[in-house]
Tab-separated table of C-alpha atoms and ligand atoms in Angstrom:
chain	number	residue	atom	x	y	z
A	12	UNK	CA	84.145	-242.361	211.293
A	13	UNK	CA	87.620	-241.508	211.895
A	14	UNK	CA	89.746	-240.635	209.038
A	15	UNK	CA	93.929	-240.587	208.607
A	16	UNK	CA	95.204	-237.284	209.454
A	17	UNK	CA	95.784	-234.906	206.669
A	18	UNK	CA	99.679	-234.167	206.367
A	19	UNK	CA	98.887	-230.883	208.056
A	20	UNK	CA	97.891	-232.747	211.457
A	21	UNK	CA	101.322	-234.213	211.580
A	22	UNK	CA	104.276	-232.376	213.574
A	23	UNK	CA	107.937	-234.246	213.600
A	24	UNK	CA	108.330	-235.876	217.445
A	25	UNK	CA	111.754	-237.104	217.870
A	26	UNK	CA	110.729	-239.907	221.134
A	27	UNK	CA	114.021	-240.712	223.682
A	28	UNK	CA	114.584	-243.638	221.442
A	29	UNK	CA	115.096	-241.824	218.026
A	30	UNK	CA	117.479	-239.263	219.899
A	31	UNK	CA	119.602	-241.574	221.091
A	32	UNK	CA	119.680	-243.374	217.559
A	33	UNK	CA	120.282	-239.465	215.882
A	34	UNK	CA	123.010	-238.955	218.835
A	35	UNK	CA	125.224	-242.244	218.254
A	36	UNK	CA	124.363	-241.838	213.903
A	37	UNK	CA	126.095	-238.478	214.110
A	38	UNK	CA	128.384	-239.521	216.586
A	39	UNK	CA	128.194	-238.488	220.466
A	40	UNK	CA	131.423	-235.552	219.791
A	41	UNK	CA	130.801	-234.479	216.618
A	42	UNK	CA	127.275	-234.166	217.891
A	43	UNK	CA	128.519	-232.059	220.734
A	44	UNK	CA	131.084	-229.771	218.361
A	45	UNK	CA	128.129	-229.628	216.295
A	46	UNK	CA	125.889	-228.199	218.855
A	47	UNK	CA	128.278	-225.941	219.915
A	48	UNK	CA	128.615	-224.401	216.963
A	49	UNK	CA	124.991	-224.105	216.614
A	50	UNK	CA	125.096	-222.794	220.119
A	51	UNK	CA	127.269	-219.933	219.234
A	52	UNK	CA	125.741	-218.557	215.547
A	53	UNK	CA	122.715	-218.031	218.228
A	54	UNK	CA	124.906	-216.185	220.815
A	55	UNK	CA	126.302	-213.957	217.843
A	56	UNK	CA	122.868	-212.887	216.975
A	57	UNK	CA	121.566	-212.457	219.925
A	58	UNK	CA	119.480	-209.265	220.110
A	59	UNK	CA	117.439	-210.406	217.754
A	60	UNK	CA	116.201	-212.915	219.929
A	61	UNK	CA	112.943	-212.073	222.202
A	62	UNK	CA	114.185	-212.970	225.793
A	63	UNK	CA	112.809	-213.078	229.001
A	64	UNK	CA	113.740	-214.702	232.347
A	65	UNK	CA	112.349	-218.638	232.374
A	66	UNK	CA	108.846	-219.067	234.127
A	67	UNK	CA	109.671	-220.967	237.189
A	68	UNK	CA	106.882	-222.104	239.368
A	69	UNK	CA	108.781	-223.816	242.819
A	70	UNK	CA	107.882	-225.967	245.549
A	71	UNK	CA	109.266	-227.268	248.474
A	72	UNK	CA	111.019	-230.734	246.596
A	73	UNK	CA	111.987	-228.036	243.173
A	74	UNK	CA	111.181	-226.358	239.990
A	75	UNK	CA	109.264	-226.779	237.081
A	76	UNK	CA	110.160	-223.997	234.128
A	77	UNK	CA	108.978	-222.783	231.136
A	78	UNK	CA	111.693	-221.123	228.647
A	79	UNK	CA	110.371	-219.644	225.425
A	80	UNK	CA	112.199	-217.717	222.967
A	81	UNK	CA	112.256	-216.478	219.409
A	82	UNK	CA	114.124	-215.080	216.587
A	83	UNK	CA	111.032	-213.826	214.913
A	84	UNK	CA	110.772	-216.640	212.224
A	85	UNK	CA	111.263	-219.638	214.728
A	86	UNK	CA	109.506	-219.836	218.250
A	87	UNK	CA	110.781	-222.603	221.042
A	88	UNK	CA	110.261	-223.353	224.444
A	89	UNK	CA	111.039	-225.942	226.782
A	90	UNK	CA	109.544	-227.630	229.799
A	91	UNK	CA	111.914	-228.911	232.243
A	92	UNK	CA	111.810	-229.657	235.870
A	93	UNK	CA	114.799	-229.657	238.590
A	94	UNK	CA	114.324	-232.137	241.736
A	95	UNK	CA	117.125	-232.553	243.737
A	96	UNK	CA	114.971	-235.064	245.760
A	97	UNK	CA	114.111	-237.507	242.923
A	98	UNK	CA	117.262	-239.268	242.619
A	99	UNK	CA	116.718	-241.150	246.019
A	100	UNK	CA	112.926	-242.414	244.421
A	101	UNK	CA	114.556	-244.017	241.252
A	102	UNK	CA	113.661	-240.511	238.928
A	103	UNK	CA	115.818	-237.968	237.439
A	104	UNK	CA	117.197	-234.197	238.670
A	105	UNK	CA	115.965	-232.885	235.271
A	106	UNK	CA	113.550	-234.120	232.802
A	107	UNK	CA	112.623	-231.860	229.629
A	108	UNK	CA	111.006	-231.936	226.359
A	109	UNK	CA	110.777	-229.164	223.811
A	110	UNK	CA	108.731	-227.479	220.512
A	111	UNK	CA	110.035	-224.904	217.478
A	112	UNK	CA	106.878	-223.396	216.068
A	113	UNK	CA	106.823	-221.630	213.245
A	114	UNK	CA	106.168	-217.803	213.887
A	115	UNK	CA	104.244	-216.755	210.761
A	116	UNK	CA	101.464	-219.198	211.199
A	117	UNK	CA	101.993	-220.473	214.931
A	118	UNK	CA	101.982	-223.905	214.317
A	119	UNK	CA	104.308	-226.311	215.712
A	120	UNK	CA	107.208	-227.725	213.283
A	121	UNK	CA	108.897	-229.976	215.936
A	122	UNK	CA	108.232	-231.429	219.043
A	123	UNK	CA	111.277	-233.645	220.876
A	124	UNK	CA	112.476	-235.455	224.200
A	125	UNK	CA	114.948	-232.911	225.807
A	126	UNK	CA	116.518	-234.708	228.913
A	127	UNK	CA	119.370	-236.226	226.779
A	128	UNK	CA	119.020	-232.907	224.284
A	129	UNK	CA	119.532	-230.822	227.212
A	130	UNK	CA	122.494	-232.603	228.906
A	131	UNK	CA	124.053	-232.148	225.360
A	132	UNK	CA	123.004	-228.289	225.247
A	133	UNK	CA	124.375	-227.356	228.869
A	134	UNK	CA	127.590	-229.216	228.145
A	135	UNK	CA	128.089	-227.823	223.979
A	136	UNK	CA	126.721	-224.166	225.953
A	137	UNK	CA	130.239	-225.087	228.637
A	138	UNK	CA	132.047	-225.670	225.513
A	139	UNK	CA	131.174	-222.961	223.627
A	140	UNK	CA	132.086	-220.444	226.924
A	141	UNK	CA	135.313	-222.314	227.774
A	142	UNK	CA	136.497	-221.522	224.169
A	143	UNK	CA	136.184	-218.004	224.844
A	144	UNK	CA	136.944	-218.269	228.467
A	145	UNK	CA	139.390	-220.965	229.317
A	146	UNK	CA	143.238	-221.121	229.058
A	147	UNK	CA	143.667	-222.132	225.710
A	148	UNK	CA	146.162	-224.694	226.521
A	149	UNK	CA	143.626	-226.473	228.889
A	150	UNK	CA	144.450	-230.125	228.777
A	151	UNK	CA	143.031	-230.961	232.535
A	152	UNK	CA	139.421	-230.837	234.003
A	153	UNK	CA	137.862	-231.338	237.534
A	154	UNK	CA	134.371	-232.125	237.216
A	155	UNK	CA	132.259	-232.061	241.090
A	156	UNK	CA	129.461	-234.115	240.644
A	157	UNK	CA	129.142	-237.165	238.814
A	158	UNK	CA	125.682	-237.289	238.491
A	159	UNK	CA	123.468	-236.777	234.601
A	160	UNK	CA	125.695	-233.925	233.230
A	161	UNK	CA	128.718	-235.030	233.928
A	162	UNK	CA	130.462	-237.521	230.969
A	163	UNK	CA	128.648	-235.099	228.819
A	164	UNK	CA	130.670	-232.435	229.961
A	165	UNK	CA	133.862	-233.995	229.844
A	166	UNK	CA	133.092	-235.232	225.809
A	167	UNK	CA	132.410	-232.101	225.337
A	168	UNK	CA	135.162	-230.233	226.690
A	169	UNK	CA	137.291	-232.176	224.724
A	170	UNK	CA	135.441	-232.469	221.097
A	171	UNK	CA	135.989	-228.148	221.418
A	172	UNK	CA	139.004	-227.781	223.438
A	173	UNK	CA	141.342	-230.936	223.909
A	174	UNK	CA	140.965	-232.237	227.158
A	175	UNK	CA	143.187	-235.079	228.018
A	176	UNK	CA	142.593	-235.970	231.948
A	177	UNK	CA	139.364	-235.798	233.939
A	178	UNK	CA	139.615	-235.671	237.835
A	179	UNK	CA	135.869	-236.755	239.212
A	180	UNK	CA	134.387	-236.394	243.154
A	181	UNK	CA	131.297	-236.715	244.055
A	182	UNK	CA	129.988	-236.789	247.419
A	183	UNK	CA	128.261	-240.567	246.455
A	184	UNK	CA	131.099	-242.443	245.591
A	185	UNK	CA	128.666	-244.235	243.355
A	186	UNK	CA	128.291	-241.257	241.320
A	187	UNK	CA	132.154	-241.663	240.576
A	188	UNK	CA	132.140	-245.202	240.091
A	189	UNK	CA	129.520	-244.945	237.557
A	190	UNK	CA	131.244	-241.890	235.683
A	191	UNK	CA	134.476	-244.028	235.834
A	192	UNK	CA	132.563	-246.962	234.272
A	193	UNK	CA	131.099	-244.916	231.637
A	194	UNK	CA	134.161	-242.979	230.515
A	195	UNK	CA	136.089	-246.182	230.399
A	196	UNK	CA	137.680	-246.995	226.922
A	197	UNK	CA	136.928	-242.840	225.721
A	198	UNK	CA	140.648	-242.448	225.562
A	199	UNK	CA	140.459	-239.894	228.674
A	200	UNK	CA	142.819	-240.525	231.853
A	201	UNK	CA	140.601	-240.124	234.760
A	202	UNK	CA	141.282	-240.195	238.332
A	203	UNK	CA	138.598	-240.783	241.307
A	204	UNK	CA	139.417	-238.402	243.891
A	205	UNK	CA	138.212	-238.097	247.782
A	206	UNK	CA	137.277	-234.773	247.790
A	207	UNK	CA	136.282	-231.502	245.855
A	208	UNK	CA	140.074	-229.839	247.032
A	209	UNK	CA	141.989	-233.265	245.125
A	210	UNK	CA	139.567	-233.182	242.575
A	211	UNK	CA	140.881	-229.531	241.410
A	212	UNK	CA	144.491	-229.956	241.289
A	213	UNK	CA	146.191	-229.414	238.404
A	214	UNK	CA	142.918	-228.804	236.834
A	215	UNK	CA	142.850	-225.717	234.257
A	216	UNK	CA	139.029	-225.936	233.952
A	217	UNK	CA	136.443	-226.735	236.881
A	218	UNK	CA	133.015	-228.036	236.472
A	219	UNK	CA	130.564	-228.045	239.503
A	220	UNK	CA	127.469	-229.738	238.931
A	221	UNK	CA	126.098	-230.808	241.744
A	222	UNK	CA	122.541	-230.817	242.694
A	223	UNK	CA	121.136	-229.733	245.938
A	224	UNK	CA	118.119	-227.032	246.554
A	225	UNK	CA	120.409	-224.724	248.891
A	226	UNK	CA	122.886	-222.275	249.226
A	227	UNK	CA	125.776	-224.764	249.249
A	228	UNK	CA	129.826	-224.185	249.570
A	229	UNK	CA	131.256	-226.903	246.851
A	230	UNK	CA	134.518	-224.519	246.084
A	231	UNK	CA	135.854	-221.540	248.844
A	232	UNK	CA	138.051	-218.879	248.204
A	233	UNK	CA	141.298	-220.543	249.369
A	234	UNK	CA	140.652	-223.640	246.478
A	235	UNK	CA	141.120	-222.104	243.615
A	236	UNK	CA	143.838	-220.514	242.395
A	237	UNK	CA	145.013	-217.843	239.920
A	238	UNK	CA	144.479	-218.567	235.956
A	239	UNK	CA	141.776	-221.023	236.466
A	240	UNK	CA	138.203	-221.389	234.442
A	241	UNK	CA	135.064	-222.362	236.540
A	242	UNK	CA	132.461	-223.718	234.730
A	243	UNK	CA	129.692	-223.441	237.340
A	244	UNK	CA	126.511	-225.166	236.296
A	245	UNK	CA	124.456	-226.457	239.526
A	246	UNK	CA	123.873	-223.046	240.686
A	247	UNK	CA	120.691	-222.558	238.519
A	248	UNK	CA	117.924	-221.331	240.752
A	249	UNK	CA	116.611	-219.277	243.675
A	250	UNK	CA	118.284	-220.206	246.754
A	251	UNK	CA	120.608	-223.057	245.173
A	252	UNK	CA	124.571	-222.107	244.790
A	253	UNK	CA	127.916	-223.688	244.071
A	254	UNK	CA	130.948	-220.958	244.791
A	255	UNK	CA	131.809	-219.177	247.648
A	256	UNK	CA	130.993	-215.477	247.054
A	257	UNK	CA	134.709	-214.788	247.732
A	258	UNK	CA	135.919	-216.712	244.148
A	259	UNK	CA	133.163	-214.229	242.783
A	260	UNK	CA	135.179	-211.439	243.801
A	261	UNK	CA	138.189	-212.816	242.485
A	262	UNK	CA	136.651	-213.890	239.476
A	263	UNK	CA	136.038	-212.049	236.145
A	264	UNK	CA	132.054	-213.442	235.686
A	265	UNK	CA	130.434	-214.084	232.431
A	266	UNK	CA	126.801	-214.718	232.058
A	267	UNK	CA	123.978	-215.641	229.704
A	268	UNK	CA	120.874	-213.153	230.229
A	269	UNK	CA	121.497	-211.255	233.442
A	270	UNK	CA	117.403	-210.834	234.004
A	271	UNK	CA	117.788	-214.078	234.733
A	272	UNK	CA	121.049	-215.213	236.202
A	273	UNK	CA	120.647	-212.245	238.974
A	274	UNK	CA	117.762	-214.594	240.150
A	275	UNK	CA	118.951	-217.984	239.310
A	276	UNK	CA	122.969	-217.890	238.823
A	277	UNK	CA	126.271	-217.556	241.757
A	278	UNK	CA	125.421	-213.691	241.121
A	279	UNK	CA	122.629	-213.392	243.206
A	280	UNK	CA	124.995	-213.779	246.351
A	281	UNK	CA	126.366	-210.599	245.165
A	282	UNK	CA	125.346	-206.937	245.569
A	283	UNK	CA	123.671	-205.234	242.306
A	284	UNK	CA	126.658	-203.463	241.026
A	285	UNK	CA	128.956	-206.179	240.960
A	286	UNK	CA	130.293	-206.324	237.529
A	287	UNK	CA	129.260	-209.179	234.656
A	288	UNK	CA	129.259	-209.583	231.324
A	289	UNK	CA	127.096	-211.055	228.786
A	290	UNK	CA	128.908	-213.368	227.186
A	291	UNK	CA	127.503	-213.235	223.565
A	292	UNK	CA	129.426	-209.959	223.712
A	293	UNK	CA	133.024	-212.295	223.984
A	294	UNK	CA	131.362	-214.169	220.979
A	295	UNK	CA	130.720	-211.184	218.838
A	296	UNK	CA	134.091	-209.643	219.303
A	297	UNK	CA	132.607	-206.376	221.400
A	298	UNK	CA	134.352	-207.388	224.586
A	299	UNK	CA	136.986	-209.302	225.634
A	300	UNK	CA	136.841	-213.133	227.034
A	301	UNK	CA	140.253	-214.408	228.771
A	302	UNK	CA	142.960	-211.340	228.446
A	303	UNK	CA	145.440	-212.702	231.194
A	304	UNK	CA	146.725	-216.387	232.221
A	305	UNK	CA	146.601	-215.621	235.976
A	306	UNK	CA	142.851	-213.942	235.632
A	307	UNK	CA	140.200	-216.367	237.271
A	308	UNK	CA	137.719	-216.941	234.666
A	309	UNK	CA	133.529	-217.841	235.679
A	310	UNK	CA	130.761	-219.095	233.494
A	311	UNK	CA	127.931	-218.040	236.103
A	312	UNK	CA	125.725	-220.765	233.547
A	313	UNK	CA	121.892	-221.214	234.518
A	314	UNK	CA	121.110	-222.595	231.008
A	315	UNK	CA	118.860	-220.063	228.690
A	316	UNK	CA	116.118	-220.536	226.371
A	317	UNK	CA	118.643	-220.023	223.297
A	318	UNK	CA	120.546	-222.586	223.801
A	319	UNK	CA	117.201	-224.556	223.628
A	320	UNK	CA	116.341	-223.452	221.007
A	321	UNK	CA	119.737	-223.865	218.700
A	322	UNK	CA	119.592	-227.220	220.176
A	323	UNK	CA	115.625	-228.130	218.734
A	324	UNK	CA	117.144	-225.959	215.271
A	325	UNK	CA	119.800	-228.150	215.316
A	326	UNK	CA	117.582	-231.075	215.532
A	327	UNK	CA	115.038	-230.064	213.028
A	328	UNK	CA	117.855	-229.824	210.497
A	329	UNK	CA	119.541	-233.485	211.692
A	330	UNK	CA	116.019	-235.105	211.549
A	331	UNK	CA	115.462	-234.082	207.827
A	332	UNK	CA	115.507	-237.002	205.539
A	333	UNK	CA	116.460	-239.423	207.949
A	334	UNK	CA	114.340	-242.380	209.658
A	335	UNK	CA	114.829	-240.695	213.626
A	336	UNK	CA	111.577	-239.172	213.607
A	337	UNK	CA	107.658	-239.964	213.983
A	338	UNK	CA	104.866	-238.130	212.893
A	339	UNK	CA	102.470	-237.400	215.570
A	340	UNK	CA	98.922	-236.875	214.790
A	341	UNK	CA	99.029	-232.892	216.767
A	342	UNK	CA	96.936	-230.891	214.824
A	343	UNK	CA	93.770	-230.105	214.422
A	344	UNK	CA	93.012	-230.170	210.810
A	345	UNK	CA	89.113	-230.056	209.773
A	346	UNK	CA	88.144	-229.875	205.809
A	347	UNK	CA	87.083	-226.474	206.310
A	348	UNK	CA	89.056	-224.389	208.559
A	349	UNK	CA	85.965	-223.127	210.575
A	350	UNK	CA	84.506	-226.432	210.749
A	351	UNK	CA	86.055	-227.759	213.809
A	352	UNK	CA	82.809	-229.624	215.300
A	353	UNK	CA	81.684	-230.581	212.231
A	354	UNK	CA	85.641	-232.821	212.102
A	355	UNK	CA	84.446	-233.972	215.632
A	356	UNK	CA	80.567	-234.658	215.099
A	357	UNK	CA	82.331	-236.650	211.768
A	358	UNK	CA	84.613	-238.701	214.020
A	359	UNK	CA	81.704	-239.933	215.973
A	360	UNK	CA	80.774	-243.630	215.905
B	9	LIG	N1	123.194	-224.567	233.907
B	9	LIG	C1	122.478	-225.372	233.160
B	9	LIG	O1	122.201	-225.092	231.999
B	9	LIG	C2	122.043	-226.679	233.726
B	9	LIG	C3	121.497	-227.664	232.888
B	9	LIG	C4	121.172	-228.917	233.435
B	9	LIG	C5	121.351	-229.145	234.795
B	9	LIG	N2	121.833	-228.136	235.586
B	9	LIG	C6	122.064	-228.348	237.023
B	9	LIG	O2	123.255	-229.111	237.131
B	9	LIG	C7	123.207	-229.865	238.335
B	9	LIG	C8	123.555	-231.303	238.048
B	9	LIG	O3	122.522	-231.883	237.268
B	9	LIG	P1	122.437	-233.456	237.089
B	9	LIG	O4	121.323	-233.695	236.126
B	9	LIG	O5	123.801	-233.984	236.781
B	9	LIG	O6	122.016	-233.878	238.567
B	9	LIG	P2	122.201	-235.295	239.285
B	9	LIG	O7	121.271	-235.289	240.443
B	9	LIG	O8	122.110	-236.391	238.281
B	9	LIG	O9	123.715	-235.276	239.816
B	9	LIG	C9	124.162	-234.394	240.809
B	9	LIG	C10	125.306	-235.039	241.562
B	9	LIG	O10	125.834	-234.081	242.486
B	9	LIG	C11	126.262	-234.811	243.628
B	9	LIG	N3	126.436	-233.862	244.745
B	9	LIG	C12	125.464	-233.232	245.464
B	9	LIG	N4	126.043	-232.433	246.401
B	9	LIG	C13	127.382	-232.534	246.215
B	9	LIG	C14	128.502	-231.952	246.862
B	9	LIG	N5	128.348	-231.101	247.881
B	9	LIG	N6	129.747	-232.265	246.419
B	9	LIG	C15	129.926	-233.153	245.395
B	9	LIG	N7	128.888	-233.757	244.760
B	9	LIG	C16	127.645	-233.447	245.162
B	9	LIG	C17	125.178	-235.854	243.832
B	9	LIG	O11	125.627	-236.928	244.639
B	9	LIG	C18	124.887	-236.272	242.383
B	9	LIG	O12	125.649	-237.393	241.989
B	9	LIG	C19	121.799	-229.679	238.897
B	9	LIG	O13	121.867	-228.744	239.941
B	9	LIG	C20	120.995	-229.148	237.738
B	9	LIG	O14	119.923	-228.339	238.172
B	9	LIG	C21	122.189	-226.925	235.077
């Protein structure tokens, strides 16, 4: 006979639904200044994280990754996938979900959805680097690609920094249309523009996040010009760039874990002893982010198990005495720890 779970079964599982209910109950920016805060107490303590480069196991169509960290109390990882290809079937670029586990006894403590939690982590992680990183009197953005990411990255850009205007291209003029639609009524001005050259005029920070599994050219050299930030996020894996290696050798480059950019990130154009730096080093003080208005700044961003994991921490404490949670029956919990067949011979009939 089956009997009700004991309370030690049950692991918090935040479904898409109960995300997007948490997301608009907190409020979409304060949600996003939130997380970037969040973001950055991580990046400030960040060797005493475990870290290693995200498992990625490719095929011909993409990439399906595993990113695990810790802090030595709280475990994470995330599963998330990057198809380029999917959007023509009626499926996503990027799916994810996620799990914190606590360390000391290894059981799970939250499991969530992490497609919309991860759109909100890459664009609160762009936040968090453009504070350090971008001219602080940024008021303009270009974002290249209109696809998942991008009104997610505009609210946040301007829940942490103030931006006013948002200049969108996309090779799919439906991709615009629909970003148009959607940031409608924000209070941003936005202009549709025909190309990736329009799109970045004026614009103090530049957001490319386009998809495509290949070494692609969305910005050259001659585009950008002195005192700009790039925020490139599309260049994420083996074999699939944004930039032009000449803006790298313009540009002052700041990454998250170089293990891993040099495989994933713009950096892997480059030869091995072109310079980086880590930018939870800008966060902690040790080095400097921005130290000249004509300098060309770069967030090389991949996305990094961290950020993952202040995002599910960030949850977890969100989720606590409210209603946008279930409790899913996880656990294996027999009478007597040892017992496990006996709980399944039990259950029988
Ligand atoms: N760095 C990170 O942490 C992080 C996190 C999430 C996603 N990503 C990456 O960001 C990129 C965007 O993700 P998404 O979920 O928005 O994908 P998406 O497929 O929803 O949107 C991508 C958009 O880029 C457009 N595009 C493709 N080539 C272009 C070009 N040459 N010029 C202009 N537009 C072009 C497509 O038409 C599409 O609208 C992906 O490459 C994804 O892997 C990175």
């Amino acid at each position: 006979m089956l009997l009700a779970p004991s309370k030690k079964a049950l692991v918090p599982f935040v479904s898409v639904a109960n995300m997007m209910r948490l997301v608009h109950h907190v409020g979409v920016e304060i949600f996003l200044k939130e997380l970037t805060d969040a973001i950055e107490a991580d990046f400030a303590r960040w060797p005493e994280f475990d870290k290693t480069p995200r498992l990625g196991s490719h095929s011909h169509d993409g990439v399906i990754e595993l990113m695990p960290t810790s802090d030595g109390q709280i475990y994470s990882f995330k599963y998330v996938n990057g198809h380029p290809k999917n959007m023509a079937q009626g499926l996503q670029t990027v799916t994810a979900f996620g799990l914190l586990a606590d360390v000391a006894t290894g059981y799970p403590v939250l499991q969530t959805e992490m497609t919309v939690l991860t759109a909100l982590r890459t664009a609160a992680t762009s936040a968090m680097a453009a504070r350090h990183l971008a001219p602080k009197s940024s008021r303009t953005m270009a974002i290249i690609g209109n696809g998942a990411q991008c009104e997610f990255q505009a609210l946040a850009m301007r829940a942490v920094l103030g931006i006013e205007s948002v200049r969108l291209f996309d090779i799919d003029p439906k991709a615009t249309e629909k970003a148009l639609r959607n940031l409608a009524g924000s209070g941003f001005e936005t202009v549709a523009c025909t190309s990736a050259q329009a799109a970045i005029e004026g614009a103090d920070i530049i957001t490319t996040c386009t998809a495509d599994k290949a070494f692609a050219t969305i910005l050259t050299d001659n585009m950008v010009g002195a005192g700009v930030h790039i925020n490139a996020i599309g260049g994420d894996c083996p074999g699939k760039t944004e930039l032009h290696p000449d803006i790298l050798k313009r540009a002052d480059t700041f990454v998250e874990y170089p293990p891993q950019t040099w495989i994933e990130g713009e950096i892997q154009q480059m030869p091995k002893d072109y310079p980086i730096t880590e930018l939870w080093r800008v966060v902690t003080g040790e080095t400097e982010g921005r130290r000249d208005p004509r300098q060309i700044t770069l967030f090389d961003s991949v996305g990094f198990a961290i950020e993952d994991f202040s995002a599910l921490r960030y949850v977890r404490e969100k989720i606590r005495d409210t209603q946008f949670f279930e409790e899913l029956d996880m656990i294996a919990d027999p009478d007597d720890p040892r017992d496990l067949f006996g709980m399944l011979s039990r259950a029988a009939g």
